[in-house]
Amino acid sequence: MSNALNTIIKNHTGRSRTATLEDVAREAGLSPMTVSRALNNPKVVRPATIARVMDAVNVTGYIPNMLAGGLATSRTKLIAVVVPQINNNMFVDTVQAISDELAARGYHMLLCIVGYEPDAETEIVATLLSRRPDGIVLTGIHHSSDLKRIILNANIPVVEIWDLTPTPIDMLIGFSHEKVGNAIGEYFLEKGFTRFGFICASDRRAVVRMNGAINVLRAQPGTEIREMMVSLPANMEVGRAALKEMLSGGERFDAIICSSDTLAQGVIMEAEAQGLRVPDDFSVIGFADLNFAAHNRPSITTVSVEKWDLGIRAATMLADRIEGIKVEEPIVDTGYRLVIRESA
């Protein structure tokens, strides 16, 4: 049966449809009643039977409906929004913009914080989809194959945000992290700098930005680069500790490149604590142009992305698709802007 299902369930027209309890029963070679009992009351079912049912669930991508049966085919006016974190303000504006725009269109937002582990994202999204949302917003473009299968089987509109690819799951609005990194590298080469320190959060998108900058910098002979990966959440304390460690061996830098404004703020604080001055002793750059960056002392040079506009447009694309309005541009590149301030 697995080959016949070919992961995505098809109806008689050949279009994708949501997997049903009957599909799971056929895959498992059991009756729908047994499958239902295994899912809803596993204590009365043999472990071997439960294992067969769960294998069939994984193959079909079946998502148990936790709402009343009559709601499964009608709109719930619920939109699931999935972000890795909001405790460093990186995604706050985007999430708020999505919420405001969805509310204006008559939808409710269900926000879910999933961290940066693909398996955790997959598990949580599967749970979200059991509530039968009308659409879903995912952060980034790198998802597990299991998650992609679940999303495709759910057969609902999806918008991925904060990244760029020519092959999204459905719709996409974001920017190229690699090009952001390239722009940072080019800026510092133009200043004649040769000694660089990178303080980068252990987040895939942050690493792409760092590598984009490094690829540009290494094209210049004589460039010295030191990389330091830091744990999440990448807050000011982490930024301070990272710079302290980088300076502990007497190494000196022309510029410290940080994967976020929050890390950059911590670096500036630690520099001051050690009797160093930014940008006299070294320059500092962050990312995202968070609300404090322009008001810090020194103000933080950074890369600005359209966080609010991105959220508005993501919500609009999703609501339009749900309501049958044609989305003219399913892939949108919002671009970025290098903001030069006192720190660099």
mmCIF file of C-alpha atoms in Angstrom:
data_model
loop_
_atom_site.group_PDB
_atom_site.id
_atom_site.type_symbol
_atom_site.label_atom_id
_atom_site.label_comp_id
_atom_site.label_asym_id
_atom_site.label_seq_id
_atom_site.Cartn_x
_atom_site.Cartn_y
_atom_site.Cartn_z
ATOM 1 C CA MET A 1 0.000 0.000 0.000
ATOM 2 C CA SER A 2 2.928 2.386 0.723
ATOM 3 C CA ASN A 3 3.855 2.651 -2.949
ATOM 4 C CA ALA A 4 0.261 3.273 -3.936
ATOM 5 C CA LEU A 5 0.024 6.079 -1.429
ATOM 6 C CA ASN A 6 3.329 7.511 -2.646
ATOM 7 C CA THR A 7 3.454 9.564 0.580
ATOM 8 C CA ILE A 8 0.843 12.076 -0.623
ATOM 9 C CA ILE A 9 -2.728 10.844 -0.737
ATOM 10 C CA LYS A 10 -4.481 11.528 -4.062
ATOM 11 C CA ASN A 11 -8.193 11.803 -4.713
ATOM 12 C CA HIS A 12 -9.923 10.737 -7.926
ATOM 13 C CA THR A 13 -8.939 13.993 -9.671
ATOM 14 C CA GLY A 14 -5.255 13.424 -8.941
ATOM 15 C CA ARG A 15 -5.042 16.351 -6.512
ATOM 16 C CA SER A 16 -3.554 16.046 -3.047
ATOM 17 C CA ARG A 17 -5.955 15.506 -0.170
ATOM 18 C CA THR A 18 -5.670 15.039 3.561
ATOM 19 C CA ALA A 19 -5.045 11.435 4.661
ATOM 20 C CA THR A 20 -7.981 9.827 6.471
ATOM 21 C CA LEU A 21 -8.417 7.200 9.155
ATOM 22 C CA GLU A 22 -9.431 4.765 6.398
ATOM 23 C CA ASP A 23 -6.106 5.374 4.620
ATOM 24 C CA VAL A 24 -4.267 4.466 7.819
ATOM 25 C CA ALA A 25 -6.410 1.368 8.246
ATOM 26 C CA ARG A 26 -5.642 0.176 4.699
ATOM 27 C CA GLU A 27 -1.919 0.811 5.169
ATOM 28 C CA ALA A 28 -1.893 -1.086 8.488
ATOM 29 C CA GLY A 29 -4.139 -3.911 7.273
ATOM 30 C CA LEU A 30 -6.552 -3.277 10.148
ATOM 31 C CA SER A 31 -10.128 -2.107 10.533
ATOM 32 C CA PRO A 32 -10.840 1.616 10.966
ATOM 33 C CA MET A 33 -12.338 0.806 14.380
ATOM 34 C CA THR A 34 -9.085 -0.841 15.531
ATOM 35 C CA VAL A 35 -7.039 2.107 14.257
ATOM 36 C CA SER A 36 -9.325 4.546 16.036
ATOM 37 C CA ARG A 37 -9.049 2.579 19.264
ATOM 38 C CA ALA A 38 -5.237 2.448 18.985
ATOM 39 C CA LEU A 39 -5.031 6.217 18.541
ATOM 40 C CA ASN A 40 -7.638 7.250 21.077
ATOM 41 C CA ASN A 41 -7.462 4.539 23.729
ATOM 42 C CA PRO A 42 -4.117 2.736 23.340
ATOM 43 C CA LYS A 43 -4.330 1.109 26.798
ATOM 44 C CA VAL A 44 -6.838 -1.421 25.451
ATOM 45 C CA VAL A 45 -4.811 -2.295 22.328
ATOM 46 C CA ARG A 46 -1.870 -4.668 22.056
ATOM 47 C CA PRO A 47 1.565 -2.978 21.649
ATOM 48 C CA ALA A 48 2.184 -4.787 18.356
ATOM 49 C CA THR A 49 -1.058 -3.371 16.950
ATOM 50 C CA ILE A 50 -0.198 0.136 18.131
ATOM 51 C CA ALA A 51 3.177 -0.192 16.415
ATOM 52 C CA ARG A 52 1.484 -1.174 13.130
ATOM 53 C CA VAL A 53 -0.868 1.774 13.383
ATOM 54 C CA MET A 54 1.915 4.273 14.129
ATOM 55 C CA ASP A 55 3.947 2.970 11.189
ATOM 56 C CA ALA A 56 0.910 3.518 8.968
ATOM 57 C CA VAL A 57 0.398 7.009 10.393
ATOM 58 C CA ASN A 58 3.997 7.886 9.524
ATOM 59 C CA VAL A 59 3.650 6.540 5.985
ATOM 60 C CA THR A 60 0.363 8.304 5.221
ATOM 61 C CA GLY A 61 1.049 11.529 7.084
ATOM 62 C CA TYR A 62 -2.333 11.176 8.793
ATOM 63 C CA ILE A 63 -3.133 13.955 11.286
ATOM 64 C CA PRO A 64 -5.789 13.103 13.908
ATOM 65 C CA ASN A 65 -8.580 15.669 13.950
ATOM 66 C CA MET A 66 -8.955 16.963 17.497
ATOM 67 C CA LEU A 67 -11.902 19.158 16.584
ATOM 68 C CA ALA A 68 -15.474 18.099 15.941
ATOM 69 C CA GLY A 69 -15.793 16.134 12.728
ATOM 70 C CA GLY A 70 -17.989 18.754 11.107
ATOM 71 C CA LEU A 71 -15.236 21.361 11.413
ATOM 72 C CA ALA A 72 -12.720 19.382 9.405
ATOM 73 C CA THR A 73 -14.065 20.580 6.074
ATOM 74 C CA SER A 74 -14.859 24.178 7.032
ATOM 75 C CA ARG A 75 -12.686 27.158 7.883
ATOM 76 C CA THR A 76 -11.523 27.477 11.459
ATOM 77 C CA LYS A 77 -10.215 31.058 10.996
ATOM 78 C CA LEU A 78 -7.096 29.887 12.820
ATOM 79 C CA ILE A 79 -3.566 30.476 11.481
ATOM 80 C CA ALA A 80 -0.570 28.698 13.027
ATOM 81 C CA VAL A 81 2.617 30.780 13.178
ATOM 82 C CA VAL A 82 5.819 28.893 13.963
ATOM 83 C CA VAL A 83 9.003 30.723 15.017
ATOM 84 C CA PRO A 84 12.182 29.433 16.690
ATOM 85 C CA GLN A 85 12.276 32.058 19.449
ATOM 86 C CA ILE A 86 11.156 35.565 20.371
ATOM 87 C CA ASN A 87 13.218 36.228 23.499
ATOM 88 C CA ASN A 88 15.889 38.221 21.628
ATOM 89 C CA ASN A 89 13.424 40.450 19.732
ATOM 90 C CA MET A 90 14.581 39.147 16.344
ATOM 91 C CA PHE A 91 11.113 37.956 15.335
ATOM 92 C CA VAL A 92 8.915 40.149 17.545
ATOM 93 C CA ASP A 93 8.041 42.800 14.940
ATOM 94 C CA THR A 94 7.313 40.211 12.277
ATOM 95 C CA VAL A 95 5.070 38.187 14.585
ATOM 96 C CA GLN A 96 3.189 41.301 15.728
ATOM 97 C CA ALA A 97 2.668 42.426 12.129
ATOM 98 C CA ILE A 98 1.347 38.985 11.171
ATOM 99 C CA SER A 99 -1.028 39.039 14.135
ATOM 100 C CA ASP A 100 -2.335 42.525 13.349
ATOM 101 C CA GLU A 101 -2.890 41.833 9.671
ATOM 102 C CA LEU A 102 -4.558 38.474 10.296
ATOM 103 C CA ALA A 103 -6.870 40.056 12.881
ATOM 104 C CA ALA A 104 -7.846 42.696 10.342
ATOM 105 C CA ARG A 105 -8.793 39.896 7.952
ATOM 106 C CA GLY A 106 -10.817 38.065 10.614
ATOM 107 C CA TYR A 107 -8.305 35.348 11.531
ATOM 108 C CA HIS A 108 -6.847 34.299 14.873
ATOM 109 C CA MET A 109 -3.139 33.554 15.287
ATOM 110 C CA LEU A 110 -1.829 30.553 17.194
ATOM 111 C CA LEU A 111 1.830 31.265 18.001
ATOM 112 C CA CYS A 112 4.215 28.394 18.619
ATOM 113 C CA ILE A 113 7.875 28.622 19.691
ATOM 114 C CA VAL A 114 9.746 25.548 18.461
ATOM 115 C CA GLY A 115 13.449 26.271 19.019
ATOM 116 C CA TYR A 116 16.037 25.299 16.421
ATOM 117 C CA GLU A 117 15.809 21.495 16.372
ATOM 118 C CA PRO A 118 14.114 20.102 13.221
ATOM 119 C CA ASP A 119 12.623 17.124 15.076
ATOM 120 C CA ALA A 120 10.991 19.399 17.634
ATOM 121 C CA GLU A 121 9.559 21.562 14.843
ATOM 122 C CA THR A 122 8.133 18.495 13.126
ATOM 123 C CA GLU A 123 6.461 17.176 16.258
ATOM 124 C CA ILE A 124 4.960 20.503 17.243
ATOM 125 C CA VAL A 125 3.713 21.338 13.745
ATOM 126 C CA ALA A 126 2.006 17.943 13.536
ATOM 127 C CA THR A 127 0.227 18.773 16.792
ATOM 128 C CA LEU A 128 -0.744 22.208 15.480
ATOM 129 C CA LEU A 129 -2.185 20.714 12.317
ATOM 130 C CA SER A 130 -4.429 18.449 14.370
ATOM 131 C CA ARG A 131 -6.307 21.662 15.224
ATOM 132 C CA ARG A 132 -7.004 22.058 11.501
ATOM 133 C CA PRO A 133 -5.725 25.619 10.959
ATOM 134 C CA ASP A 134 -6.620 27.306 7.688
ATOM 135 C CA GLY A 135 -2.951 28.061 7.011
ATOM 136 C CA ILE A 136 0.507 28.029 8.542
ATOM 137 C CA VAL A 137 3.546 30.315 8.665
ATOM 138 C CA LEU A 138 6.936 28.602 8.996
ATOM 139 C CA THR A 139 10.233 30.315 9.779
ATOM 140 C CA GLY A 140 13.044 29.491 7.374
ATOM 141 C CA ILE A 141 13.312 27.025 4.515
ATOM 142 C CA HIS A 142 15.152 24.120 6.146
ATOM 143 C CA HIS A 143 12.655 21.574 7.446
ATOM 144 C CA SER A 144 12.763 17.827 7.955
ATOM 145 C CA SER A 145 11.420 15.555 5.221
ATOM 146 C CA ASP A 146 8.800 14.343 7.705
ATOM 147 C CA LEU A 147 7.572 17.902 8.246
ATOM 148 C CA LYS A 148 7.344 18.560 4.513
ATOM 149 C CA ARG A 149 5.321 15.373 4.063
ATOM 150 C CA ILE A 150 2.966 16.325 6.883
ATOM 151 C CA ILE A 151 2.495 19.815 5.435
ATOM 152 C CA LEU A 152 1.803 18.492 1.950
ATOM 153 C CA ASN A 153 -0.697 15.966 3.284
ATOM 154 C CA ALA A 154 -2.451 18.687 5.279
ATOM 155 C CA ASN A 155 -3.130 20.387 1.935
ATOM 156 C CA ILE A 156 -3.310 23.911 3.398
ATOM 157 C CA PRO A 157 -1.611 27.160 2.343
ATOM 158 C CA VAL A 158 1.889 27.691 3.751
ATOM 159 C CA VAL A 159 4.137 30.747 3.840
ATOM 160 C CA GLU A 160 7.800 30.389 4.747
ATOM 161 C CA ILE A 161 9.485 33.556 6.036
ATOM 162 C CA TRP A 162 12.956 34.960 6.823
ATOM 163 C CA ASP A 163 14.818 33.119 4.084
ATOM 164 C CA LEU A 164 14.940 32.717 0.317
ATOM 165 C CA THR A 165 14.874 29.763 -2.097
ATOM 166 C CA PRO A 166 13.494 29.173 -5.598
ATOM 167 C CA THR A 167 11.745 26.016 -4.329
ATOM 168 C CA PRO A 168 9.541 26.807 -1.317
ATOM 169 C CA ILE A 169 6.944 24.408 0.039
ATOM 170 C CA ASP A 170 4.221 26.778 -1.162
ATOM 171 C CA MET A 171 4.799 30.537 -0.778
ATOM 172 C CA LEU A 172 7.819 32.425 0.536
ATOM 173 C CA ILE A 173 8.816 35.910 1.621
ATOM 174 C CA GLY A 174 12.287 36.718 2.895
ATOM 175 C CA PHE A 175 15.833 37.625 1.951
ATOM 176 C CA SER A 176 19.180 36.005 1.169
ATOM 177 C CA HIS A 177 21.300 35.476 4.273
ATOM 178 C CA GLU A 178 24.267 34.644 2.057
ATOM 179 C CA LYS A 179 24.023 38.016 0.311
ATOM 180 C CA VAL A 180 23.765 39.756 3.677
ATOM 181 C CA GLY A 181 27.044 38.128 4.660
ATOM 182 C CA ASN A 182 28.617 39.044 1.320
ATOM 183 C CA ALA A 183 27.680 42.700 1.841
ATOM 184 C CA ILE A 184 29.253 42.749 5.312
ATOM 185 C CA GLY A 185 32.482 41.236 3.998
ATOM 186 C CA GLU A 186 32.678 43.675 1.097
ATOM 187 C CA TYR A 187 32.083 46.643 3.400
ATOM 188 C CA PHE A 188 35.014 45.787 5.670
ATOM 189 C CA LEU A 189 37.367 44.957 2.795
ATOM 190 C CA GLU A 190 36.683 48.419 1.392
ATOM 191 C CA LYS A 191 37.836 49.818 4.743
ATOM 192 C CA GLY A 192 41.123 47.933 4.406
ATOM 193 C CA PHE A 193 40.562 45.676 7.414
ATOM 194 C CA THR A 194 42.378 42.337 7.608
ATOM 195 C CA ARG A 195 41.808 40.927 11.138
ATOM 196 C CA PHE A 196 38.287 39.678 11.826
ATOM 197 C CA GLY A 197 36.481 37.983 14.676
ATOM 198 C CA PHE A 198 33.084 36.312 14.164
ATOM 199 C CA ILE A 199 30.676 35.734 17.046
ATOM 200 C CA CYS A 200 27.873 33.618 15.608
ATOM 201 C CA ALA A 201 24.833 32.010 17.188
ATOM 202 C CA SER A 202 24.342 28.292 16.525
ATOM 203 C CA ASP A 203 21.474 28.958 14.123
ATOM 204 C CA ARG A 204 21.530 27.790 10.504
ATOM 205 C CA ARG A 205 20.620 31.211 9.071
ATOM 206 C CA ALA A 206 23.251 32.974 11.178
ATOM 207 C CA VAL A 207 25.878 30.484 9.979
ATOM 208 C CA VAL A 208 24.918 31.150 6.353
ATOM 209 C CA ARG A 209 25.467 34.889 6.924
ATOM 210 C CA MET A 210 28.826 34.238 8.580
ATOM 211 C CA ASN A 211 29.986 31.968 5.765
ATOM 212 C CA GLY A 212 28.846 34.529 3.205
ATOM 213 C CA ALA A 213 31.086 37.136 4.822
ATOM 214 C CA ILE A 214 34.005 34.738 5.247
ATOM 215 C CA ASN A 215 33.893 33.705 1.589
ATOM 216 C CA VAL A 216 34.323 37.353 0.577
ATOM 217 C CA LEU A 217 37.021 38.096 3.162
ATOM 218 C CA ARG A 218 39.141 35.043 2.339
ATOM 219 C CA ALA A 219 39.381 36.171 -1.260
ATOM 220 C CA GLN A 220 41.664 38.949 0.041
ATOM 221 C CA PRO A 221 45.253 37.724 0.725
ATOM 222 C CA GLY A 222 46.494 38.191 4.275
ATOM 223 C CA THR A 223 43.082 38.109 5.908
ATOM 224 C CA GLU A 224 42.997 36.644 9.436
ATOM 225 C CA ILE A 225 39.715 35.197 10.679
ATOM 226 C CA ARG A 226 38.694 33.728 14.022
ATOM 227 C CA GLU A 227 35.266 32.156 14.400
ATOM 228 C CA MET A 228 33.381 31.569 17.650
ATOM 229 C CA MET A 229 30.042 29.781 17.801
ATOM 230 C CA VAL A 230 27.868 30.643 20.800
ATOM 231 C CA SER A 231 24.846 28.968 22.307
ATOM 232 C CA LEU A 232 21.261 30.121 22.102
ATOM 233 C CA PRO A 233 19.685 32.348 23.182
ATOM 234 C CA ALA A 234 22.403 34.719 21.954
ATOM 235 C CA ASN A 235 21.865 37.521 24.470
ATOM 236 C CA MET A 236 24.097 40.352 25.713
ATOM 237 C CA GLU A 237 25.679 38.160 28.382
ATOM 238 C CA VAL A 238 26.736 35.676 25.711
ATOM 239 C CA GLY A 239 28.186 38.501 23.602
ATOM 240 C CA ARG A 240 30.235 39.784 26.520
ATOM 241 C CA ALA A 241 31.563 36.339 27.395
ATOM 242 C CA ALA A 242 32.473 35.620 23.768
ATOM 243 C CA LEU A 243 34.506 38.805 23.360
ATOM 244 C CA LYS A 244 36.221 38.247 26.687
ATOM 245 C CA GLU A 245 37.338 34.810 25.541
ATOM 246 C CA MET A 246 38.446 36.075 22.130
ATOM 247 C CA LEU A 247 40.627 38.779 23.715
ATOM 248 C CA SER A 248 42.031 36.560 26.482
ATOM 249 C CA GLY A 249 45.005 35.400 24.430
ATOM 250 C CA GLY A 250 46.089 38.874 23.445
ATOM 251 C CA GLU A 251 44.713 38.599 19.908
ATOM 252 C CA ARG A 252 43.624 41.863 18.299
ATOM 253 C CA PHE A 253 40.976 42.539 15.685
ATOM 254 C CA ASP A 254 39.992 45.225 13.205
ATOM 255 C CA ALA A 255 36.335 44.204 13.333
ATOM 256 C CA ILE A 256 34.038 41.922 15.324
ATOM 257 C CA ILE A 257 31.148 40.651 13.207
ATOM 258 C CA CYS A 258 28.141 39.496 15.245
ATOM 259 C CA SER A 259 25.146 37.479 14.090
ATOM 260 C CA SER A 260 22.725 39.770 15.951
ATOM 261 C CA ASP A 261 22.475 43.274 17.357
ATOM 262 C CA THR A 262 22.048 41.770 20.822
ATOM 263 C CA LEU A 263 25.420 40.045 20.598
ATOM 264 C CA ALA A 264 26.942 43.255 19.217
ATOM 265 C CA GLN A 265 25.608 45.208 22.186
ATOM 266 C CA GLY A 266 27.204 42.693 24.550
ATOM 267 C CA VAL A 267 30.520 42.986 22.682
ATOM 268 C CA ILE A 268 30.461 46.782 23.015
ATOM 269 C CA MET A 269 29.739 46.510 26.750
ATOM 270 C CA GLU A 270 32.602 44.066 27.287
ATOM 271 C CA ALA A 271 34.995 46.231 25.265
ATOM 272 C CA GLU A 272 34.218 49.170 27.542
ATOM 273 C CA ALA A 273 34.711 46.984 30.623
ATOM 274 C CA GLN A 274 38.193 46.094 29.358
ATOM 275 C CA GLY A 275 39.146 49.695 28.685
ATOM 276 C CA LEU A 276 38.712 49.432 24.911
ATOM 277 C CA ARG A 277 36.784 51.817 22.717
ATOM 278 C CA VAL A 278 34.526 51.000 19.781
ATOM 279 C CA PRO A 279 35.251 51.873 16.980
ATOM 280 C CA ASP A 280 38.715 53.253 17.877
ATOM 281 C CA ASP A 281 40.165 49.868 18.896
ATOM 282 C CA PHE A 282 37.947 47.735 16.660
ATOM 283 C CA SER A 283 34.662 48.037 14.777
ATOM 284 C CA VAL A 284 31.503 46.096 15.611
ATOM 285 C CA ILE A 285 28.572 45.148 13.380
ATOM 286 C CA GLY A 286 25.332 43.349 14.211
ATOM 287 C CA PHE A 287 22.274 42.149 12.324
ATOM 288 C CA ALA A 288 18.522 42.938 12.213
ATOM 289 C CA ASP A 289 18.504 46.642 13.229
ATOM 290 C CA LEU A 290 16.635 46.003 16.471
ATOM 291 C CA ASN A 291 14.944 48.946 18.155
ATOM 292 C CA PHE A 292 17.863 49.741 20.474
ATOM 293 C CA ALA A 293 20.609 49.646 17.818
ATOM 294 C CA ALA A 294 20.275 53.282 16.762
ATOM 295 C CA HIS A 295 20.148 54.478 20.399
ATOM 296 C CA ASN A 296 23.062 52.501 21.789
ATOM 297 C CA ARG A 297 26.329 54.320 22.541
ATOM 298 C CA PRO A 298 28.031 53.954 20.226
ATOM 299 C CA SER A 299 25.115 53.352 17.894
ATOM 300 C CA ILE A 300 25.362 49.952 16.241
ATOM 301 C CA THR A 301 26.166 49.455 12.574
ATOM 302 C CA THR A 302 23.901 46.665 11.376
ATOM 303 C CA VAL A 303 21.937 45.132 8.519
ATOM 304 C CA SER A 304 18.305 46.163 8.396
ATOM 305 C CA VAL A 305 15.595 43.862 7.081
ATOM 306 C CA GLU A 306 11.940 44.798 6.667
ATOM 307 C CA LYS A 307 10.708 42.884 9.708
ATOM 308 C CA TRP A 308 7.303 44.592 9.964
ATOM 309 C CA ASP A 309 6.564 44.747 6.246
ATOM 310 C CA LEU A 310 7.604 41.113 5.899
ATOM 311 C CA GLY A 311 4.995 40.121 8.468
ATOM 312 C CA ILE A 312 2.240 42.168 6.839
ATOM 313 C CA ARG A 313 2.942 40.724 3.427
ATOM 314 C CA ALA A 314 3.224 37.151 4.719
ATOM 315 C CA ALA A 315 -0.174 37.417 6.410
ATOM 316 C CA THR A 316 -1.699 38.974 3.287
ATOM 317 C CA MET A 317 -0.362 36.238 1.018
ATOM 318 C CA LEU A 318 -1.720 33.550 3.321
ATOM 319 C CA ALA A 319 -5.158 35.122 3.787
ATOM 320 C CA ASP A 320 -5.474 35.753 0.056
ATOM 321 C CA ARG A 321 -4.666 32.136 -0.775
ATOM 322 C CA ILE A 322 -7.151 30.860 1.823
ATOM 323 C CA GLU A 323 -9.886 33.092 0.397
ATOM 324 C CA GLY A 324 -9.234 32.071 -3.179
ATOM 325 C CA ILE A 325 -7.551 35.323 -4.212
ATOM 326 C CA LYS A 326 -4.686 34.760 -6.646
ATOM 327 C CA VAL A 327 -1.238 35.461 -5.178
ATOM 328 C CA GLU A 328 0.619 37.159 -8.015
ATOM 329 C CA GLU A 329 4.081 36.770 -6.454
ATOM 330 C CA PRO A 330 4.356 33.539 -4.426
ATOM 331 C CA ILE A 331 8.099 34.187 -3.898
ATOM 332 C CA VAL A 332 9.079 37.649 -2.618
ATOM 333 C CA ASP A 333 12.616 38.904 -1.973
ATOM 334 C CA THR A 334 12.372 41.775 0.523
ATOM 335 C CA GLY A 335 16.088 42.527 0.317
ATOM 336 C CA TYR A 336 18.206 44.152 3.051
ATOM 337 C CA ARG A 337 20.000 47.419 3.807
ATOM 338 C CA LEU A 338 23.410 48.020 5.378
ATOM 339 C CA VAL A 339 22.959 50.719 8.039
ATOM 340 C CA ILE A 340 26.233 52.502 8.845
ATOM 341 C CA ARG A 341 26.428 53.933 12.355
ATOM 342 C CA GLU A 342 29.097 54.788 14.933
ATOM 343 C CA SER A 343 30.269 51.264 15.830
ATOM 344 C CA ALA A 344 31.680 50.621 12.340
#
